[in-house]
């Protein structure tokens, strides 16, 4: 099952590599919040199995001192089964409200057949300022379930943020 999920992850990335730009549109901003790390630990370990659990993980922050921005990109692409489907890329960013520096963040491509933990990426570059039009590749997303030697370890998606 895990091998199939890894194949699906690769297939969805290849699907976007032909120049399709993904636009992450701001869904909401929550002030005085932080990313719900315990929910992401459950997602990473495979304990969250439904699409609703995954969506809640990205869209429901907990109380904190930062601002949390939730983005979604929706686009048509080729699925693993050869049909065209709607894909949903979720992105959540925790941002320092004073400096606008991105402190943490996660990205996940949701296709209903995927296992949640396979396509979960976390930012590595925590010195980027949040701004409209930001290319998400500058955040240096890295996958949890893939070894660093694997070419799919880094998120290589042509995408940008639209926060206005």
PDB file of C-alpha atoms in Angstrom:
ATOM      1  CA  UNK A   1       0.000   0.000   0.000  1.00  0.00           C
ATOM      2  CA  UNK A   2       2.804   2.413   0.884  1.00  0.00           C
ATOM      3  CA  UNK A   3       4.539   1.726  -2.448  1.00  0.00           C
ATOM      4  CA  UNK A   4       1.293   2.483  -4.290  1.00  0.00           C
ATOM      5  CA  UNK A   5       0.934   5.736  -2.330  1.00  0.00           C
ATOM      6  CA  UNK A   6       4.489   6.748  -3.181  1.00  0.00           C
ATOM      7  CA  UNK A   7       3.745   6.062  -6.854  1.00  0.00           C
ATOM      8  CA  UNK A   8       0.648   8.256  -6.629  1.00  0.00           C
ATOM      9  CA  UNK A   9       2.698  11.038  -5.064  1.00  0.00           C
ATOM     10  CA  UNK A  10       5.252  10.859  -7.874  1.00  0.00           C
ATOM     11  CA  UNK A  11       2.557  10.703 -10.536  1.00  0.00           C
ATOM     12  CA  UNK A  12       0.850  13.829  -9.230  1.00  0.00           C
ATOM     13  CA  UNK A  13       4.177  15.693  -9.175  1.00  0.00           C
ATOM     14  CA  UNK A  14       4.997  14.627 -12.731  1.00  0.00           C
ATOM     15  CA  UNK A  15       1.538  15.757 -13.757  1.00  0.00           C
ATOM     16  CA  UNK A  16       2.362  19.326 -12.687  1.00  0.00           C
ATOM     17  CA  UNK A  17       5.865  19.425 -14.111  1.00  0.00           C
ATOM     18  CA  UNK A  18       4.645  20.381 -17.571  1.00  0.00           C
ATOM     19  CA  UNK A  19       4.391  24.076 -16.663  1.00  0.00           C
ATOM     20  CA  UNK A  20       1.035  24.215 -14.930  1.00  0.00           C
ATOM     21  CA  UNK A  21       1.231  26.883 -12.248  1.00  0.00           C
ATOM     22  CA  UNK A  22      -0.656  26.244  -9.056  1.00  0.00           C
ATOM     23  CA  UNK A  23      -2.066  29.326  -7.334  1.00  0.00           C
ATOM     24  CA  UNK A  24      -2.592  29.013  -3.593  1.00  0.00           C
ATOM     25  CA  UNK A  25      -5.457  31.320  -2.676  1.00  0.00           C
ATOM     26  CA  UNK A  26      -5.837  32.548   0.882  1.00  0.00           C
ATOM     27  CA  UNK A  27      -8.850  30.940   2.547  1.00  0.00           C
ATOM     28  CA  UNK A  28      -8.501  32.544   5.950  1.00  0.00           C
ATOM     29  CA  UNK A  29      -6.099  34.095   8.411  1.00  0.00           C
ATOM     30  CA  UNK A  30      -6.289  33.391  12.135  1.00  0.00           C
ATOM     31  CA  UNK A  31      -4.597  35.861  14.473  1.00  0.00           C
ATOM     32  CA  UNK A  32      -3.123  34.854  17.829  1.00  0.00           C
ATOM     33  CA  UNK A  33      -2.807  31.265  16.706  1.00  0.00           C
ATOM     34  CA  UNK A  34      -0.284  28.558  15.897  1.00  0.00           C
ATOM     35  CA  UNK A  35      -0.231  25.462  13.750  1.00  0.00           C
ATOM     36  CA  UNK A  36      -1.743  22.481  15.519  1.00  0.00           C
ATOM     37  CA  UNK A  37       1.455  20.395  15.742  1.00  0.00           C
ATOM     38  CA  UNK A  38      -0.232  17.452  17.479  1.00  0.00           C
ATOM     39  CA  UNK A  39      -2.645  17.090  14.551  1.00  0.00           C
ATOM     40  CA  UNK A  40       0.278  17.101  12.109  1.00  0.00           C
ATOM     41  CA  UNK A  41       2.054  14.437  14.167  1.00  0.00           C
ATOM     42  CA  UNK A  42      -1.063  12.266  13.833  1.00  0.00           C
ATOM     43  CA  UNK A  43      -1.196  12.971  10.104  1.00  0.00           C
ATOM     44  CA  UNK A  44       2.503  12.150   9.718  1.00  0.00           C
ATOM     45  CA  UNK A  45       2.090   8.840  11.560  1.00  0.00           C
ATOM     46  CA  UNK A  46      -0.909   7.820   9.451  1.00  0.00           C
ATOM     47  CA  UNK A  47      -3.453   8.072  12.275  1.00  0.00           C
ATOM     48  CA  UNK A  48      -5.734  10.450  10.356  1.00  0.00           C
ATOM     49  CA  UNK A  49      -7.442   8.499   7.614  1.00  0.00           C
ATOM     50  CA  UNK A  50     -10.331  10.563   6.284  1.00  0.00           C
ATOM     51  CA  UNK A  51     -10.181  13.576   4.006  1.00  0.00           C
ATOM     52  CA  UNK A  52     -12.070  15.559   6.631  1.00  0.00           C
ATOM     53  CA  UNK A  53      -9.442  14.845   9.282  1.00  0.00           C
ATOM     54  CA  UNK A  54      -6.746  16.057   6.890  1.00  0.00           C
ATOM     55  CA  UNK A  55      -8.649  19.228   6.005  1.00  0.00           C
ATOM     56  CA  UNK A  56      -9.266  19.969   9.697  1.00  0.00           C
ATOM     57  CA  UNK A  57      -5.539  19.600  10.383  1.00  0.00           C
ATOM     58  CA  UNK A  58      -4.791  22.364   7.882  1.00  0.00           C
ATOM     59  CA  UNK A  59      -7.677  24.692   8.630  1.00  0.00           C
ATOM     60  CA  UNK A  60      -8.044  24.636  12.420  1.00  0.00           C
ATOM     61  CA  UNK A  61      -5.085  26.191  14.254  1.00  0.00           C
ATOM     62  CA  UNK A  62      -4.762  26.380  18.027  1.00  0.00           C
ATOM     63  CA  UNK A  63      -4.262  29.448  20.238  1.00  0.00           C
ATOM     64  CA  UNK A  64      -0.836  31.050  20.116  1.00  0.00           C
ATOM     65  CA  UNK A  65       1.122  34.239  19.444  1.00  0.00           C
ATOM     66  CA  UNK A  66       1.465  34.012  15.659  1.00  0.00           C
ATOM     67  CA  UNK A  67      -0.807  34.425  12.657  1.00  0.00           C
ATOM     68  CA  UNK A  68      -1.810  31.297  10.749  1.00  0.00           C
ATOM     69  CA  UNK A  69      -2.623  31.549   7.054  1.00  0.00           C
ATOM     70  CA  UNK A  70      -4.539  28.754   5.305  1.00  0.00           C
ATOM     71  CA  UNK A  71      -4.304  28.501   1.513  1.00  0.00           C
ATOM     72  CA  UNK A  72      -5.791  26.119  -1.028  1.00  0.00           C
ATOM     73  CA  UNK A  73      -5.000  25.536  -4.693  1.00  0.00           C
ATOM     74  CA  UNK A  74      -7.500  23.654  -6.814  1.00  0.00           C
ATOM     75  CA  UNK A  75      -6.631  22.382 -10.274  1.00  0.00           C
ATOM     76  CA  UNK A  76      -7.460  19.683 -12.792  1.00  0.00           C
ATOM     77  CA  UNK A  77      -4.885  16.966 -13.361  1.00  0.00           C
ATOM     78  CA  UNK A  78      -4.385  13.372 -14.420  1.00  0.00           C
ATOM     79  CA  UNK A  79      -4.991  10.872 -11.659  1.00  0.00           C
ATOM     80  CA  UNK A  80      -3.210   7.561 -11.123  1.00  0.00           C
ATOM     81  CA  UNK A  81      -6.196   5.783 -12.689  1.00  0.00           C
ATOM     82  CA  UNK A  82      -5.885   7.723 -15.966  1.00  0.00           C
ATOM     83  CA  UNK A  83      -8.888   9.982 -15.404  1.00  0.00           C
ATOM     84  CA  UNK A  84      -8.908  13.733 -14.961  1.00  0.00           C
ATOM     85  CA  UNK A  85      -9.640  14.734 -11.381  1.00  0.00           C
ATOM     86  CA  UNK A  86      -9.706  17.814  -9.250  1.00  0.00           C
ATOM     87  CA  UNK A  87      -6.694  18.033  -6.971  1.00  0.00           C
ATOM     88  CA  UNK A  88      -6.578  20.152  -3.819  1.00  0.00           C
ATOM     89  CA  UNK A  89      -3.272  21.443  -2.492  1.00  0.00           C
ATOM     90  CA  UNK A  90      -3.515  22.617   1.100  1.00  0.00           C
ATOM     91  CA  UNK A  91      -0.924  24.959   2.555  1.00  0.00           C
ATOM     92  CA  UNK A  92      -0.766  26.317   6.083  1.00  0.00           C
ATOM     93  CA  UNK A  93       1.810  28.853   7.250  1.00  0.00           C
ATOM     94  CA  UNK A  94       2.587  30.136  10.736  1.00  0.00           C
ATOM     95  CA  UNK A  95       3.853  33.720  10.526  1.00  0.00           C
ATOM     96  CA  UNK A  96       5.358  36.156  13.026  1.00  0.00           C
ATOM     97  CA  UNK A  97       2.835  39.035  13.085  1.00  0.00           C
ATOM     98  CA  UNK A  98       5.518  41.695  13.647  1.00  0.00           C
ATOM     99  CA  UNK A  99       8.132  40.695  11.068  1.00  0.00           C
ATOM    100  CA  UNK A 100       5.955  38.627   8.668  1.00  0.00           C
ATOM    101  CA  UNK A 101       8.667  35.929   8.727  1.00  0.00           C
ATOM    102  CA  UNK A 102       7.316  32.452   8.042  1.00  0.00           C
ATOM    103  CA  UNK A 103       8.066  30.324  11.121  1.00  0.00           C
ATOM    104  CA  UNK A 104       6.587  26.987  10.042  1.00  0.00           C
ATOM    105  CA  UNK A 105       4.364  25.465   7.407  1.00  0.00           C
ATOM    106  CA  UNK A 106       3.024  22.336   5.750  1.00  0.00           C
ATOM    107  CA  UNK A 107       1.810  21.440   2.255  1.00  0.00           C
ATOM    108  CA  UNK A 108      -0.314  18.482   1.204  1.00  0.00           C
ATOM    109  CA  UNK A 109      -1.855  17.450  -2.117  1.00  0.00           C
ATOM    110  CA  UNK A 110      -5.168  15.777  -1.470  1.00  0.00           C
ATOM    111  CA  UNK A 111      -6.468  13.311  -3.991  1.00  0.00           C
ATOM    112  CA  UNK A 112      -9.096  11.199  -2.348  1.00  0.00           C
ATOM    113  CA  UNK A 113      -7.272   7.922  -3.048  1.00  0.00           C
ATOM    114  CA  UNK A 114      -4.039   8.978  -1.336  1.00  0.00           C
ATOM    115  CA  UNK A 115      -2.930   7.982   2.131  1.00  0.00           C
ATOM    116  CA  UNK A 116      -2.507  11.240   4.059  1.00  0.00           C
ATOM    117  CA  UNK A 117       1.059  10.730   5.284  1.00  0.00           C
ATOM    118  CA  UNK A 118       2.600  10.100   1.852  1.00  0.00           C
ATOM    119  CA  UNK A 119       2.325  13.564   0.346  1.00  0.00           C
ATOM    120  CA  UNK A 120       2.936  15.701   3.431  1.00  0.00           C
ATOM    121  CA  UNK A 121       5.713  18.283   3.163  1.00  0.00           C
ATOM    122  CA  UNK A 122       7.106  20.685   5.787  1.00  0.00           C
ATOM    123  CA  UNK A 123       9.030  23.883   5.151  1.00  0.00           C
ATOM    124  CA  UNK A 124      12.742  23.942   5.791  1.00  0.00           C
ATOM    125  CA  UNK A 125      13.452  27.617   4.975  1.00  0.00           C
ATOM    126  CA  UNK A 126      12.160  29.625   7.925  1.00  0.00           C
ATOM    127  CA  UNK A 127      13.681  32.977   6.928  1.00  0.00           C
ATOM    128  CA  UNK A 128      11.234  33.991   4.212  1.00  0.00           C
ATOM    129  CA  UNK A 129       8.868  36.927   4.502  1.00  0.00           C
ATOM    130  CA  UNK A 130       5.240  36.232   3.621  1.00  0.00           C
ATOM    131  CA  UNK A 131       4.182  38.262   0.604  1.00  0.00           C
ATOM    132  CA  UNK A 132       1.661  38.103  -2.188  1.00  0.00           C
ATOM    133  CA  UNK A 133       3.031  36.209  -5.196  1.00  0.00           C
ATOM    134  CA  UNK A 134       5.642  34.317  -3.166  1.00  0.00           C
ATOM    135  CA  UNK A 135       6.951  31.278  -5.066  1.00  0.00           C
ATOM    136  CA  UNK A 136       6.454  28.295  -2.767  1.00  0.00           C
ATOM    137  CA  UNK A 137       9.713  26.706  -3.914  1.00  0.00           C
ATOM    138  CA  UNK A 138      11.566  29.331  -1.862  1.00  0.00           C
ATOM    139  CA  UNK A 139      10.164  27.665   1.269  1.00  0.00           C
ATOM    140  CA  UNK A 140      12.135  24.461   0.570  1.00  0.00           C
ATOM    141  CA  UNK A 141       9.404  21.912   1.365  1.00  0.00           C
ATOM    142  CA  UNK A 142      10.627  18.419   2.309  1.00  0.00           C
ATOM    143  CA  UNK A 143       8.561  15.226   2.442  1.00  0.00           C
ATOM    144  CA  UNK A 144       8.254  13.282   5.698  1.00  0.00           C
ATOM    145  CA  UNK A 145       7.797   9.819   4.222  1.00  0.00           C
ATOM    146  CA  UNK A 146      10.534   9.855   1.576  1.00  0.00           C
ATOM    147  CA  UNK A 147      14.264   9.470   2.173  1.00  0.00           C
ATOM    148  CA  UNK A 148      16.440  12.550   1.413  1.00  0.00           C
ATOM    149  CA  UNK A 149      18.223  10.593  -1.323  1.00  0.00           C
ATOM    150  CA  UNK A 150      14.946  10.164  -3.232  1.00  0.00           C
ATOM    151  CA  UNK A 151      14.311  12.741  -5.992  1.00  0.00           C
ATOM    152  CA  UNK A 152      10.742  13.246  -4.691  1.00  0.00           C
ATOM    153  CA  UNK A 153      12.006  14.348  -1.270  1.00  0.00           C
ATOM    154  CA  UNK A 154      11.780  18.033  -2.219  1.00  0.00           C
ATOM    155  CA  UNK A 155       8.484  19.547  -3.344  1.00  0.00           C
ATOM    156  CA  UNK A 156       9.079  20.749  -6.891  1.00  0.00           C
ATOM    157  CA  UNK A 157       5.885  22.509  -7.735  1.00  0.00           C
ATOM    158  CA  UNK A 158       5.372  25.571  -9.868  1.00  0.00           C
ATOM    159  CA  UNK A 159       3.211  27.501  -7.412  1.00  0.00           C
ATOM    160  CA  UNK A 160       2.716  30.898  -5.857  1.00  0.00           C
ATOM    161  CA  UNK A 161       0.701  32.464  -3.061  1.00  0.00           C
ATOM    162  CA  UNK A 162      -2.230  34.760  -3.678  1.00  0.00           C
ATOM    163  CA  UNK A 163      -2.994  36.390  -0.354  1.00  0.00           C
ATOM    164  CA  UNK A 164      -5.228  39.219  -1.521  1.00  0.00           C
TER     165      UNK A 164
END
